[in-house]
Short mmCIF file of C-alpha atoms in Angstrom, two decimals:
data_model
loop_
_atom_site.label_atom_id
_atom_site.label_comp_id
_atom_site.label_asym_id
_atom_site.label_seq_id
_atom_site.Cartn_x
_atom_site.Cartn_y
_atom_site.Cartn_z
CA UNK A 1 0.00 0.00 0.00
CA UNK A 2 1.37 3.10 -1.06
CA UNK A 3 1.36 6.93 0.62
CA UNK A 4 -1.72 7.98 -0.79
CA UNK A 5 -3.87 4.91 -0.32
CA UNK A 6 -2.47 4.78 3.25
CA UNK A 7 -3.71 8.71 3.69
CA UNK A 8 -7.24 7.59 2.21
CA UNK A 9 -7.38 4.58 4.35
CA UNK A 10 -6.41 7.27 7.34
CA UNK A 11 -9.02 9.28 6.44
CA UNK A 12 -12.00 6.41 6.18
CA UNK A 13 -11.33 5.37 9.37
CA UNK A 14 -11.31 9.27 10.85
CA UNK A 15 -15.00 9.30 9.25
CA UNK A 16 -15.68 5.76 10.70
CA UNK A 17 -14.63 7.21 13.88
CA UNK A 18 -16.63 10.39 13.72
CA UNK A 19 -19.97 8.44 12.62
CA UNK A 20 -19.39 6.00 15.44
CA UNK A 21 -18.62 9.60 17.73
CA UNK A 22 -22.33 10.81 17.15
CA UNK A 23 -23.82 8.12 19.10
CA UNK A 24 -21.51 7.82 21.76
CA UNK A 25 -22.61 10.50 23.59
CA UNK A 26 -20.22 13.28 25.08
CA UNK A 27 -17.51 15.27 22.79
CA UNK A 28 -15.16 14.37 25.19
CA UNK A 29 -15.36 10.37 24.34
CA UNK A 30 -14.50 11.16 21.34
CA UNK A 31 -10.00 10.79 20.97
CA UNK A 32 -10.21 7.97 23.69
CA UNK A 33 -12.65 6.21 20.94
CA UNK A 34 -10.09 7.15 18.20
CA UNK A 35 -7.21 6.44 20.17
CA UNK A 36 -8.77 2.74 21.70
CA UNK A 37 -10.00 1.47 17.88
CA UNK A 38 -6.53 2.35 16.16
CA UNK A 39 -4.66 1.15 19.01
CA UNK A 40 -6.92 -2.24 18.74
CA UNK A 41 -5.82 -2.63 15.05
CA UNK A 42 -2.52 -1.98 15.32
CA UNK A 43 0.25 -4.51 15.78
CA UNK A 44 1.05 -5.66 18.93
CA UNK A 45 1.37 -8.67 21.19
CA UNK A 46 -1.47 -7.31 23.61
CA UNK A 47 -4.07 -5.50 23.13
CA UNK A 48 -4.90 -4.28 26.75
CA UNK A 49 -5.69 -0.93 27.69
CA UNK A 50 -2.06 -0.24 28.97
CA UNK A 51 -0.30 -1.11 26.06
CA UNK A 52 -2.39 0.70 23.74
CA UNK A 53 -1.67 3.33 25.85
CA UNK A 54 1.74 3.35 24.87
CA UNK A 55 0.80 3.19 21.34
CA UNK A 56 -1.53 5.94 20.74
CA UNK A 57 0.40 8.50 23.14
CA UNK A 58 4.17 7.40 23.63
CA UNK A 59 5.11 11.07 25.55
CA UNK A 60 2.06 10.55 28.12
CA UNK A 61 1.34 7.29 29.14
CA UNK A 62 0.32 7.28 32.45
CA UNK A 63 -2.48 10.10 31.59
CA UNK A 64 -3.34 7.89 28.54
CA UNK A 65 -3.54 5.04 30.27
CA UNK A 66 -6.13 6.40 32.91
CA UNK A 67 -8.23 7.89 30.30
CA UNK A 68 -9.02 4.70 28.19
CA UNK A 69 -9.06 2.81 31.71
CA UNK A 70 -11.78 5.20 32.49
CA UNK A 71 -13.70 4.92 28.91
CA UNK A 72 -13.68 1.60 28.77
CA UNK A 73 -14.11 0.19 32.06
CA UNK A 74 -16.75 3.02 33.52
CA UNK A 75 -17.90 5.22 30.47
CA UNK A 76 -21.63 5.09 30.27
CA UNK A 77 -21.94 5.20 26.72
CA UNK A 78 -24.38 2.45 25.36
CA UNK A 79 -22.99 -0.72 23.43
CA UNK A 80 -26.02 -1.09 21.48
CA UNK A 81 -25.93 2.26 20.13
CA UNK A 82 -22.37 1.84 18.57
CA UNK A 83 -23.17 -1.68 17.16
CA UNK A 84 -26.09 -0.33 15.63
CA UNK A 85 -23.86 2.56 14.23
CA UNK A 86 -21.17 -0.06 13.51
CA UNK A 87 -24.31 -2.30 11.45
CA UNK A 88 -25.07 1.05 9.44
CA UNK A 89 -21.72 1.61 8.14
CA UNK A 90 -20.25 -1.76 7.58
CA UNK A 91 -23.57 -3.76 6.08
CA UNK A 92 -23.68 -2.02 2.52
CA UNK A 93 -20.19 -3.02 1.99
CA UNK A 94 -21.16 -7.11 3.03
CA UNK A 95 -24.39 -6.32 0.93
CA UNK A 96 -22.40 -4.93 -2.16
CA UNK A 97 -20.82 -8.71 -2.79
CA UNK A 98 -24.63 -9.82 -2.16
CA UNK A 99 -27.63 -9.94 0.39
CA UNK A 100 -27.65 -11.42 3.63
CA UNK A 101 -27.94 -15.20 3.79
CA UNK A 102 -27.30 -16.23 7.40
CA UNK A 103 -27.56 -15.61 10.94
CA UNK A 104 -24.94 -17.56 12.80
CA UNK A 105 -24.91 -18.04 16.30
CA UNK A 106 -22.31 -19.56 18.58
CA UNK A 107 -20.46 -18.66 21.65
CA UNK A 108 -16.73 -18.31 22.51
CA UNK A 109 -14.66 -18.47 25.39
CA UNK A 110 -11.65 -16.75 26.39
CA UNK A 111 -9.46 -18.29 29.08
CA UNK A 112 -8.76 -16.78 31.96
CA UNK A 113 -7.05 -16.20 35.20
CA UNK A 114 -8.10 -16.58 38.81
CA UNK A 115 -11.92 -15.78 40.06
CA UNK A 116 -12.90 -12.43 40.31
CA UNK A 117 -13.34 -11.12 36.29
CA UNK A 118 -17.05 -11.38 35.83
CA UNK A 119 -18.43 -14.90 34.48
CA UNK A 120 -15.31 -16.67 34.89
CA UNK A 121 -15.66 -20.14 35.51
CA UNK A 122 -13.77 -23.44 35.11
CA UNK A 123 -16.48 -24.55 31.75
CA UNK A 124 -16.08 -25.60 28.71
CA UNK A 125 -13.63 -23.45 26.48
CA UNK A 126 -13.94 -23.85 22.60
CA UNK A 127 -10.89 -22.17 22.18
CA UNK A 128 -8.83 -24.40 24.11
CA UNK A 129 -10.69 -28.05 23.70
CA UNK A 130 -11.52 -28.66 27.35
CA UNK A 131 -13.31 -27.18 30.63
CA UNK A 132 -10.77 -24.28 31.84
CA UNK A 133 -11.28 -21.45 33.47
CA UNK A 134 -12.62 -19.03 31.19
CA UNK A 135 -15.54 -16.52 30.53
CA UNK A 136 -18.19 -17.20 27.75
CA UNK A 137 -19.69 -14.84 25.62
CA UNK A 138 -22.64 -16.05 23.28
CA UNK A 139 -22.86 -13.78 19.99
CA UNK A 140 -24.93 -13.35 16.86
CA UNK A 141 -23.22 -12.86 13.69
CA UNK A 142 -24.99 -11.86 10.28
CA UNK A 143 -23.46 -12.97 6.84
CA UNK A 144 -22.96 -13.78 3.34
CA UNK A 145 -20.29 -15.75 1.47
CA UNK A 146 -18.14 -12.74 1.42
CA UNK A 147 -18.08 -11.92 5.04
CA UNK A 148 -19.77 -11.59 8.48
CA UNK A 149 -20.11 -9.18 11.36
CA UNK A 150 -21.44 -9.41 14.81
CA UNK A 151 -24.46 -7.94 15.56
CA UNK A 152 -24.94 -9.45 19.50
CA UNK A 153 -22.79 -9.90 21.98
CA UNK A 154 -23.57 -11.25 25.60
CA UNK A 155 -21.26 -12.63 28.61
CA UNK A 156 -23.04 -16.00 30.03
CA UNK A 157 -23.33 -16.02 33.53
CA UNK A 158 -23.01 -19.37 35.48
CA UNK A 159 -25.37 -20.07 38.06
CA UNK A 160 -22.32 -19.80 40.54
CA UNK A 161 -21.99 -16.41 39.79
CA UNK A 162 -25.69 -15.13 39.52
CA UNK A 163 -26.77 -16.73 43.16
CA UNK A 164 -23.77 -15.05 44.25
CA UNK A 165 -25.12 -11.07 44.84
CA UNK A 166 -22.03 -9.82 46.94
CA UNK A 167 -19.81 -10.84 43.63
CA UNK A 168 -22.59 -9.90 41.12
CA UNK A 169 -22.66 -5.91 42.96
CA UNK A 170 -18.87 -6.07 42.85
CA UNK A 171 -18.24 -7.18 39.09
CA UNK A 172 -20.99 -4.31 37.85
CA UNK A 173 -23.27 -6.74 37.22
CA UNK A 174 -26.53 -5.11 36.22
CA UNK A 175 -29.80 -6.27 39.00
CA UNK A 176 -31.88 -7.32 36.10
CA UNK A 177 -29.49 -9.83 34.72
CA UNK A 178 -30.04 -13.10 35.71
CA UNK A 179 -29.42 -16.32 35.01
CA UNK A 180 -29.84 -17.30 31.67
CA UNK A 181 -28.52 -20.82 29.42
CA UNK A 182 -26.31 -19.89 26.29
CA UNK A 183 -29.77 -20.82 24.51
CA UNK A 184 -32.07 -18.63 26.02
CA UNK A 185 -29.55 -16.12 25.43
CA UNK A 186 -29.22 -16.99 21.60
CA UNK A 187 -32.64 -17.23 21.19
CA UNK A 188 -32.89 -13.59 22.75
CA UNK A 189 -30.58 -12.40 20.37
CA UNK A 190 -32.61 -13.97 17.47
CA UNK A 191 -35.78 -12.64 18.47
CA UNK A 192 -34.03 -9.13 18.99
CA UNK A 193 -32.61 -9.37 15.50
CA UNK A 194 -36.45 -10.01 14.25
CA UNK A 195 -38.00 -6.96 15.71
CA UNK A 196 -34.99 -4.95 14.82
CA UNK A 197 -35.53 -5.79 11.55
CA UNK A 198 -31.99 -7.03 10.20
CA UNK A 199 -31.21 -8.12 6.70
CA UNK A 200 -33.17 -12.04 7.14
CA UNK A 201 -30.69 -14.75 6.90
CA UNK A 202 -31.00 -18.86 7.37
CA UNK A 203 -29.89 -19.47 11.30
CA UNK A 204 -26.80 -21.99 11.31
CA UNK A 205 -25.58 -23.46 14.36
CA UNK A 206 -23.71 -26.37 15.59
CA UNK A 207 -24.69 -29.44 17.45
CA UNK A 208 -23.89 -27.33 20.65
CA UNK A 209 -27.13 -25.16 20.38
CA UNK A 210 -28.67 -27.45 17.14
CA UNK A 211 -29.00 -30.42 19.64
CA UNK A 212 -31.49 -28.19 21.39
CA UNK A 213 -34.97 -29.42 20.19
CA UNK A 214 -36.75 -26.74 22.43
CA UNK A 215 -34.84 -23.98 20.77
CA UNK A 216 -34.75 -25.45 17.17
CA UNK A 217 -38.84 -25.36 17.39
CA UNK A 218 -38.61 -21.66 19.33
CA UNK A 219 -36.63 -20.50 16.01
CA UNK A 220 -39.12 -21.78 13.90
CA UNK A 221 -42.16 -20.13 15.71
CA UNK A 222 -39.86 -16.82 14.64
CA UNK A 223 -39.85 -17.44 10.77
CA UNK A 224 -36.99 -18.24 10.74
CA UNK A 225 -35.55 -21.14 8.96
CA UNK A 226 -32.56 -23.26 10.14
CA UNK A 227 -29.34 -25.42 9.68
CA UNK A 228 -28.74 -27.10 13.13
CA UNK A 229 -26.00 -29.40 13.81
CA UNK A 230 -27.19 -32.24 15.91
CA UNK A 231 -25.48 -35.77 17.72
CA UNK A 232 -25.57 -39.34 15.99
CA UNK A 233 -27.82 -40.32 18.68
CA UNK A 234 -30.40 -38.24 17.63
CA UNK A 235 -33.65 -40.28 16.79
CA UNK A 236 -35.84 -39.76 13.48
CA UNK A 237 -38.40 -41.46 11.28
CA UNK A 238 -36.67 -42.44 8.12
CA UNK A 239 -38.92 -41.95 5.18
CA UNK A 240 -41.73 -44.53 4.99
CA UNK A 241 -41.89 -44.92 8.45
CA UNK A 242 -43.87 -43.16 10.52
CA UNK A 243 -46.25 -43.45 14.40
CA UNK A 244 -48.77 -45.65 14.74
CA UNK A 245 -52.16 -43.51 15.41
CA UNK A 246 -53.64 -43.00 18.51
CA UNK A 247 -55.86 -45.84 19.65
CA UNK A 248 -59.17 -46.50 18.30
CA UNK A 249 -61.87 -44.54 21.15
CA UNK A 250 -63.69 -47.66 22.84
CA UNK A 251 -66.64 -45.79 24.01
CA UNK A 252 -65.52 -45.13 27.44
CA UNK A 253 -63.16 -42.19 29.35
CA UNK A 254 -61.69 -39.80 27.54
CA UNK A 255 -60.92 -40.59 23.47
CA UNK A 256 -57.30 -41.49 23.22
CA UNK A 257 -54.98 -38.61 20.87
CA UNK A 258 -51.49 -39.47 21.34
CA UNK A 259 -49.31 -41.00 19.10
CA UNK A 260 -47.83 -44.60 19.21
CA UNK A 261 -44.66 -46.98 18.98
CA UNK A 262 -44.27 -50.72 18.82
CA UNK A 263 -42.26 -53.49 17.79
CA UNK A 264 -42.48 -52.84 13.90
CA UNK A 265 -42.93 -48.88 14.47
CA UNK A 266 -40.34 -47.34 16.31
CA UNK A 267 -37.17 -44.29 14.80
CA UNK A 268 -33.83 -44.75 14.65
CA UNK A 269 -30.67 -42.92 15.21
CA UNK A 270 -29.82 -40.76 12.33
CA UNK A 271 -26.60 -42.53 12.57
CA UNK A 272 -28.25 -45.77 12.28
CA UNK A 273 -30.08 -44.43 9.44
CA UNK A 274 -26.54 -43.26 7.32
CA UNK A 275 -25.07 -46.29 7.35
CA UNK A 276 -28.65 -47.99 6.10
CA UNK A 277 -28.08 -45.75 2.80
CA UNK A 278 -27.44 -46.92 -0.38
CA UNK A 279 -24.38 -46.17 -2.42
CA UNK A 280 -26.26 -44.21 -4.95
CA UNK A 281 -27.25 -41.61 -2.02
CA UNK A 282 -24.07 -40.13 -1.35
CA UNK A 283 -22.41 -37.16 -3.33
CA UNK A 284 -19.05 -35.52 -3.40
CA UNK A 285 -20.13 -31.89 -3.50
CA UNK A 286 -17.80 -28.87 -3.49
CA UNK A 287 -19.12 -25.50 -1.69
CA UNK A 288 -16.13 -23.07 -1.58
CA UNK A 289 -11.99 -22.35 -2.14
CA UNK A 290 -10.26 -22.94 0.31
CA UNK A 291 -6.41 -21.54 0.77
CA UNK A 292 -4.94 -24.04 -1.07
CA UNK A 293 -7.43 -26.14 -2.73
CA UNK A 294 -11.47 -26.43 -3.53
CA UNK A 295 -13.07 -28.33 -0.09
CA UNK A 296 -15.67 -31.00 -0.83
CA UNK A 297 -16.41 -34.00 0.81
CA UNK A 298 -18.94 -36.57 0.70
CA UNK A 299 -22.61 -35.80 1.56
CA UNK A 300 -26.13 -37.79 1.46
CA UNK A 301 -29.70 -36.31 2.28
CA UNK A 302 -32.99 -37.42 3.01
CA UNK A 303 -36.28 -35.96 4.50
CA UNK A 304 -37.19 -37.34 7.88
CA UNK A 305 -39.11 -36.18 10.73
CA UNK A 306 -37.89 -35.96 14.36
CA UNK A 307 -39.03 -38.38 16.87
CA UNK A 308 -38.55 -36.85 20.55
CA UNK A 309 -40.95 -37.35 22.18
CA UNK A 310 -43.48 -37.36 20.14
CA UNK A 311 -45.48 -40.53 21.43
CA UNK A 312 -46.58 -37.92 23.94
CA UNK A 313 -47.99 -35.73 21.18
CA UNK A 314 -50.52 -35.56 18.91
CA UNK A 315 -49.19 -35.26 15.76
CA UNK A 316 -45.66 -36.19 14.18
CA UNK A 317 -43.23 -33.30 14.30
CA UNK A 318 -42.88 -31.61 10.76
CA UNK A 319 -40.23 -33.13 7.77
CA UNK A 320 -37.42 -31.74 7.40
CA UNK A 321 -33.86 -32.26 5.93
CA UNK A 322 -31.14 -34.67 7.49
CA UNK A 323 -28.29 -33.71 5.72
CA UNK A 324 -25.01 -36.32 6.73
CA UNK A 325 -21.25 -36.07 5.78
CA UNK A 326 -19.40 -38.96 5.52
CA UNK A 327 -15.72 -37.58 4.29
CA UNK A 328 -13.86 -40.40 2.31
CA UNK A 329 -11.19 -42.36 4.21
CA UNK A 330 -13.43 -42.30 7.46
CA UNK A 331 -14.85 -45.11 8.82
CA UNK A 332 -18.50 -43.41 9.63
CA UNK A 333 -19.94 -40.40 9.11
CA UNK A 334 -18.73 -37.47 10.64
CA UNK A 335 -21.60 -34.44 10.66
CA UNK A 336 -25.30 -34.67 10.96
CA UNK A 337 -27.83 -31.81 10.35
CA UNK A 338 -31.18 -31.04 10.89
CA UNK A 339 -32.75 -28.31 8.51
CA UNK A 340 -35.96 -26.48 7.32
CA UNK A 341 -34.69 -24.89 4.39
CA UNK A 342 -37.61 -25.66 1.58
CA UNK A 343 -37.94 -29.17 0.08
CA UNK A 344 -36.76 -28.06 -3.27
CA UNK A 345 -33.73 -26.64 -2.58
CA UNK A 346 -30.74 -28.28 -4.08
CA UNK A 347 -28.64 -30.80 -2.69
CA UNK A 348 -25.62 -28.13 -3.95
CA UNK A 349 -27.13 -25.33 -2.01
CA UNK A 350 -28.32 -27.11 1.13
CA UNK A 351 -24.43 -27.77 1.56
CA UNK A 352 -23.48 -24.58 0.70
CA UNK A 353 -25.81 -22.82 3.73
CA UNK A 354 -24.45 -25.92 5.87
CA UNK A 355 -20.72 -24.42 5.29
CA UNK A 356 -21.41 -21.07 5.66
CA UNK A 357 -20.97 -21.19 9.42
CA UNK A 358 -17.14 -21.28 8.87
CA UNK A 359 -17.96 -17.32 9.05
CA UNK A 360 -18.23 -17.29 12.63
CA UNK A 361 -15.04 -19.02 12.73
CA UNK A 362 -13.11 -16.30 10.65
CA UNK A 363 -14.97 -14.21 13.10
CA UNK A 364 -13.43 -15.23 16.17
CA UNK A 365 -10.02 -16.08 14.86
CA UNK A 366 -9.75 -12.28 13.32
CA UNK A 367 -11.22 -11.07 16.10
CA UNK A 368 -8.53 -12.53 18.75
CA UNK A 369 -5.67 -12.58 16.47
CA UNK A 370 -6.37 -9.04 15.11
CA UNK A 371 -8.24 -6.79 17.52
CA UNK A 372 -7.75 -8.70 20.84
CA UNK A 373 -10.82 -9.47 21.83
CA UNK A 374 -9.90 -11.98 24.52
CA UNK A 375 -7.23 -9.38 26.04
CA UNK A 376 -9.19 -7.06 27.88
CA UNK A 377 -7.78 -7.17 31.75
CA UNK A 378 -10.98 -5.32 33.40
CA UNK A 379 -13.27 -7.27 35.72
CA UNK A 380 -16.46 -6.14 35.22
CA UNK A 381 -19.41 -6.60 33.51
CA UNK A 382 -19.23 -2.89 31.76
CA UNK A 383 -15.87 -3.07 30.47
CA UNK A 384 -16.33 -6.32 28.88
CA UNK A 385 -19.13 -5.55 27.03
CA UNK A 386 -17.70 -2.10 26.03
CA UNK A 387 -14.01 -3.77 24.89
CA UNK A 388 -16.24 -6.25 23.00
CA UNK A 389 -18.00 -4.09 21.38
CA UNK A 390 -14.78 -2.09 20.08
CA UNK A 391 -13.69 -4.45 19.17
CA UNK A 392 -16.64 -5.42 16.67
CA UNK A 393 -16.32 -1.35 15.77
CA UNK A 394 -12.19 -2.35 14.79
CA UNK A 395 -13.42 -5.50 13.29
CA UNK A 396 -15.97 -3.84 11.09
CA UNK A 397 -14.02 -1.12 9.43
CA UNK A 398 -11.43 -3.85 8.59
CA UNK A 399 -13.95 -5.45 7.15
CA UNK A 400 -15.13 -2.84 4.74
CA UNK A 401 -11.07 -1.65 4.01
CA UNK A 402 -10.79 -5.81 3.09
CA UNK A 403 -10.85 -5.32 -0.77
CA UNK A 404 -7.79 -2.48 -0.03
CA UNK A 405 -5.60 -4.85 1.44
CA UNK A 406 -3.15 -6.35 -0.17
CA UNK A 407 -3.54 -10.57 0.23
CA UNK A 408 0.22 -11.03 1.75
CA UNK A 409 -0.16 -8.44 4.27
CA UNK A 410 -1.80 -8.01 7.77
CA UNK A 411 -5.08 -5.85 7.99
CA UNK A 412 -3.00 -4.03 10.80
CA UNK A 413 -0.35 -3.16 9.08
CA UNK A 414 -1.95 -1.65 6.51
CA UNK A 415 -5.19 0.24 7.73
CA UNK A 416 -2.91 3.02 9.80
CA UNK A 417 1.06 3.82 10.31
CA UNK A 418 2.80 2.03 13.15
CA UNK A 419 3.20 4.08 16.02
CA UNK A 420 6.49 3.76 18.17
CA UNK A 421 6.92 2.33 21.44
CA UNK A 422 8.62 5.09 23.84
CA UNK A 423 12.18 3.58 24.52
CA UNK A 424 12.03 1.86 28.04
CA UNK A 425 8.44 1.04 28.20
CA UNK A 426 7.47 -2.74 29.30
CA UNK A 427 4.01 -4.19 30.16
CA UNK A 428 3.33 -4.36 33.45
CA UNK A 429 3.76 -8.85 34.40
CA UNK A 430 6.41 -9.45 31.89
CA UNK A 431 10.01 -10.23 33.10
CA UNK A 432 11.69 -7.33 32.14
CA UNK A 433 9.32 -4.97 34.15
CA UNK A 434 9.88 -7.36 37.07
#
């Protein structure tokens, strides 16, 4: 990137920064925003309020360093506001490579030290492959094959932490949060997304929230159609088999209306139900290019209909899609999904939506690797939210300066000029400063 494409990129992001100014409230908010997105995208090894600090104002740091400490850990400026600002400005360039095809959801965690940093919790952390202590954040993301943004953001509180009130008043922690399951919480965000009227998309989601047959049918009282990853255990009707009716009313008590199973009518596990298939039912189907080569793998699909529970229903659940993956050289499939996308949509397109969720992966990768989203060192419950959300605000404008970087280089070192480091400076906790 040359001088004068570096000087136009410069001043996009001083126009990104003043739209995301107006709704931020106070003129004063205004340089620590500047100052806390460019230090967010520029290199570093943290991304902390200290060392961007150093960054962004190398002859005053301690004054620096107590101003974005202040912004971002106590400023009551409203993260909704700036993602909406952050949706406004950063959609039409997703849209302009085509409309909006998915709403991903997901969660995250980000590993963590010691007990007092609001939500933290020895659970399950995606990032590292294992329960650790960690806090999770459950997000929303909106997308189309050319890229994604997050539109929702929420820490998960644990039920250790919300029956805990002394440690929920000294974390920040808002008195009308309370407890809520990363589903409830993603199904919050969906309905949110509804009524505020977003770009409509397909929901995708892994087995982690897909597995959920509760929220699967709460997303379909919304509209909203889905792609839901579920377990090989999971039990369906394969076609041509179906319930036996309710019993024939003898006269007598109240006429019988739920369904029935016996011997010769009962579902199997979709897993049970791959390996049944034919040879002629499976495909090798490519959906996108990857890095170095096209990805495909092998895929078969069939219209079933769920079976929980229903012998205590009425009527049979709805068809809808199982779509399996069986990748050559493994010895059983791999991937099972449950979807409501129309029943003559093509087998190349149902995999297509099925892949899409690699978005929200790019998402959090970028959003780590490039903004820092896991570095924030605050505690509480406002300063997450509002380092979160700057980051999405960093995240976004790199987003929309993506067709201006150059394919060998870093977004950060491109967007704005590396600042120096004054001489002498070290983060506080490394060896040196010890």
């Amino acid at each position: 990137m040359d001088r004068r494409e570096l000087g136009s990129s410069e001043s996009r992001f001083a126009a990104y920064v003043e739209g995301l100014a107006g709704v931020i409230g106070h003129q004063d908010r205004k340089q620590p925003l500047r100052d806390y997105c460019a230090g967010l995208m520029l290199q570093g090894e943290r991304k902390s309020v200290e060392p961007i600090a150093a960054v962004t104002a190398p002859a005053r740091v301690a004054a620096q360093h107590q101003s974005l400490l202040h912004f971002v850990g106590e400023g009551r400026w409203s993260d909704e506001r700036v993602l909406a600002k952050v949706r406004e400005m950063v959609l039409p360039e997703i849209e302009r490579h085509g409309p909006i095809e998915a709403w991903i959801i997901d969660d995250t965690g980000l590993p963590k030290k010691g007990r007092h940093s609001v939500g933290v919790a020895h659970q399950y952390c995606g990032q590292l492959g294992k329960e650790e202590n960690c806090q999770v954040a459950v997000s929303l993301s909106i997308a189309n094959a050319h890229a994604s943004l997050p539109v929702a953001y929420r820490l998960y509180l644990p039920q250790e932490w919300t029956q805990d009130r002394e440690r929920l008043s000294k974390a920040g922690v808002p008195e009308d949060i309370a407890f809520k399951t990363k589903h409830e919480i993603a199904l919050e965000q969906l309905g949110w997304a509804c009524a505020a009227g977003l770009p409509r998309g397909v929901v995708l989601m892994d087995a982690g929230y897909g597995n959920n047959s509760d929220l699967r049918a709460d997303i379909r009282a919304l509209g909203l159609s889905y792609v839901a990853g579920i377990q090989s255990n999971t039990t369906v009707w394969a076609p041509g088999t179906e319930p036996l009716p309710a019993k024939k009313w003898s006269g007598r008590g109240r006429p019988p209306n739920r369904l029935r199973r016996d011997d010769k009518h009962w579902p199997v596990s979709v897993k049970e139900l791959a390996l049944s298939l034919p040879r002629r039912a499976w495909r090798t189907i490519e959906w996108r290019e990857g890095s170095a080569e096209t990805l495909s793998s092998r895929f078969a699909r069939v219209q079933v209909r769920v079976a929980r529970r229903d012998e205590r229903l009425h009527q049979m659940h709805p068809e809808e899609w199982l779509l399996i993956e069986w990748p050559k050289g493994e010895v059983e499939p791999t991937k099972y999904f449950l979807s409501t996308l129309p029943q003559d949509i093509t087998f190349n397109r149902l995999v297509c939506f099925t892949k899409l969720r690699w978005r929200i992966e790019r998402d959090y990768l970028e959003l780590k690797q490039e903004v820092g989203l896991g570095h924030f060192e605050g505690r509480g419950w406002r300063g997450f939210h509002h380092h979160a959300t700057l980051c999405i605000a960093a995240y976004g404008f790199l987003i929309s300066e993506r067709e201006r970087i150059p394919p060998s280089a870093t977004h950060s070192a491109t967007i704005l000029p590396q600042l120096a480091i004054p001489d002498g400076y070290r983060p506080r906790g490394t060896a040196v400063a010890a």
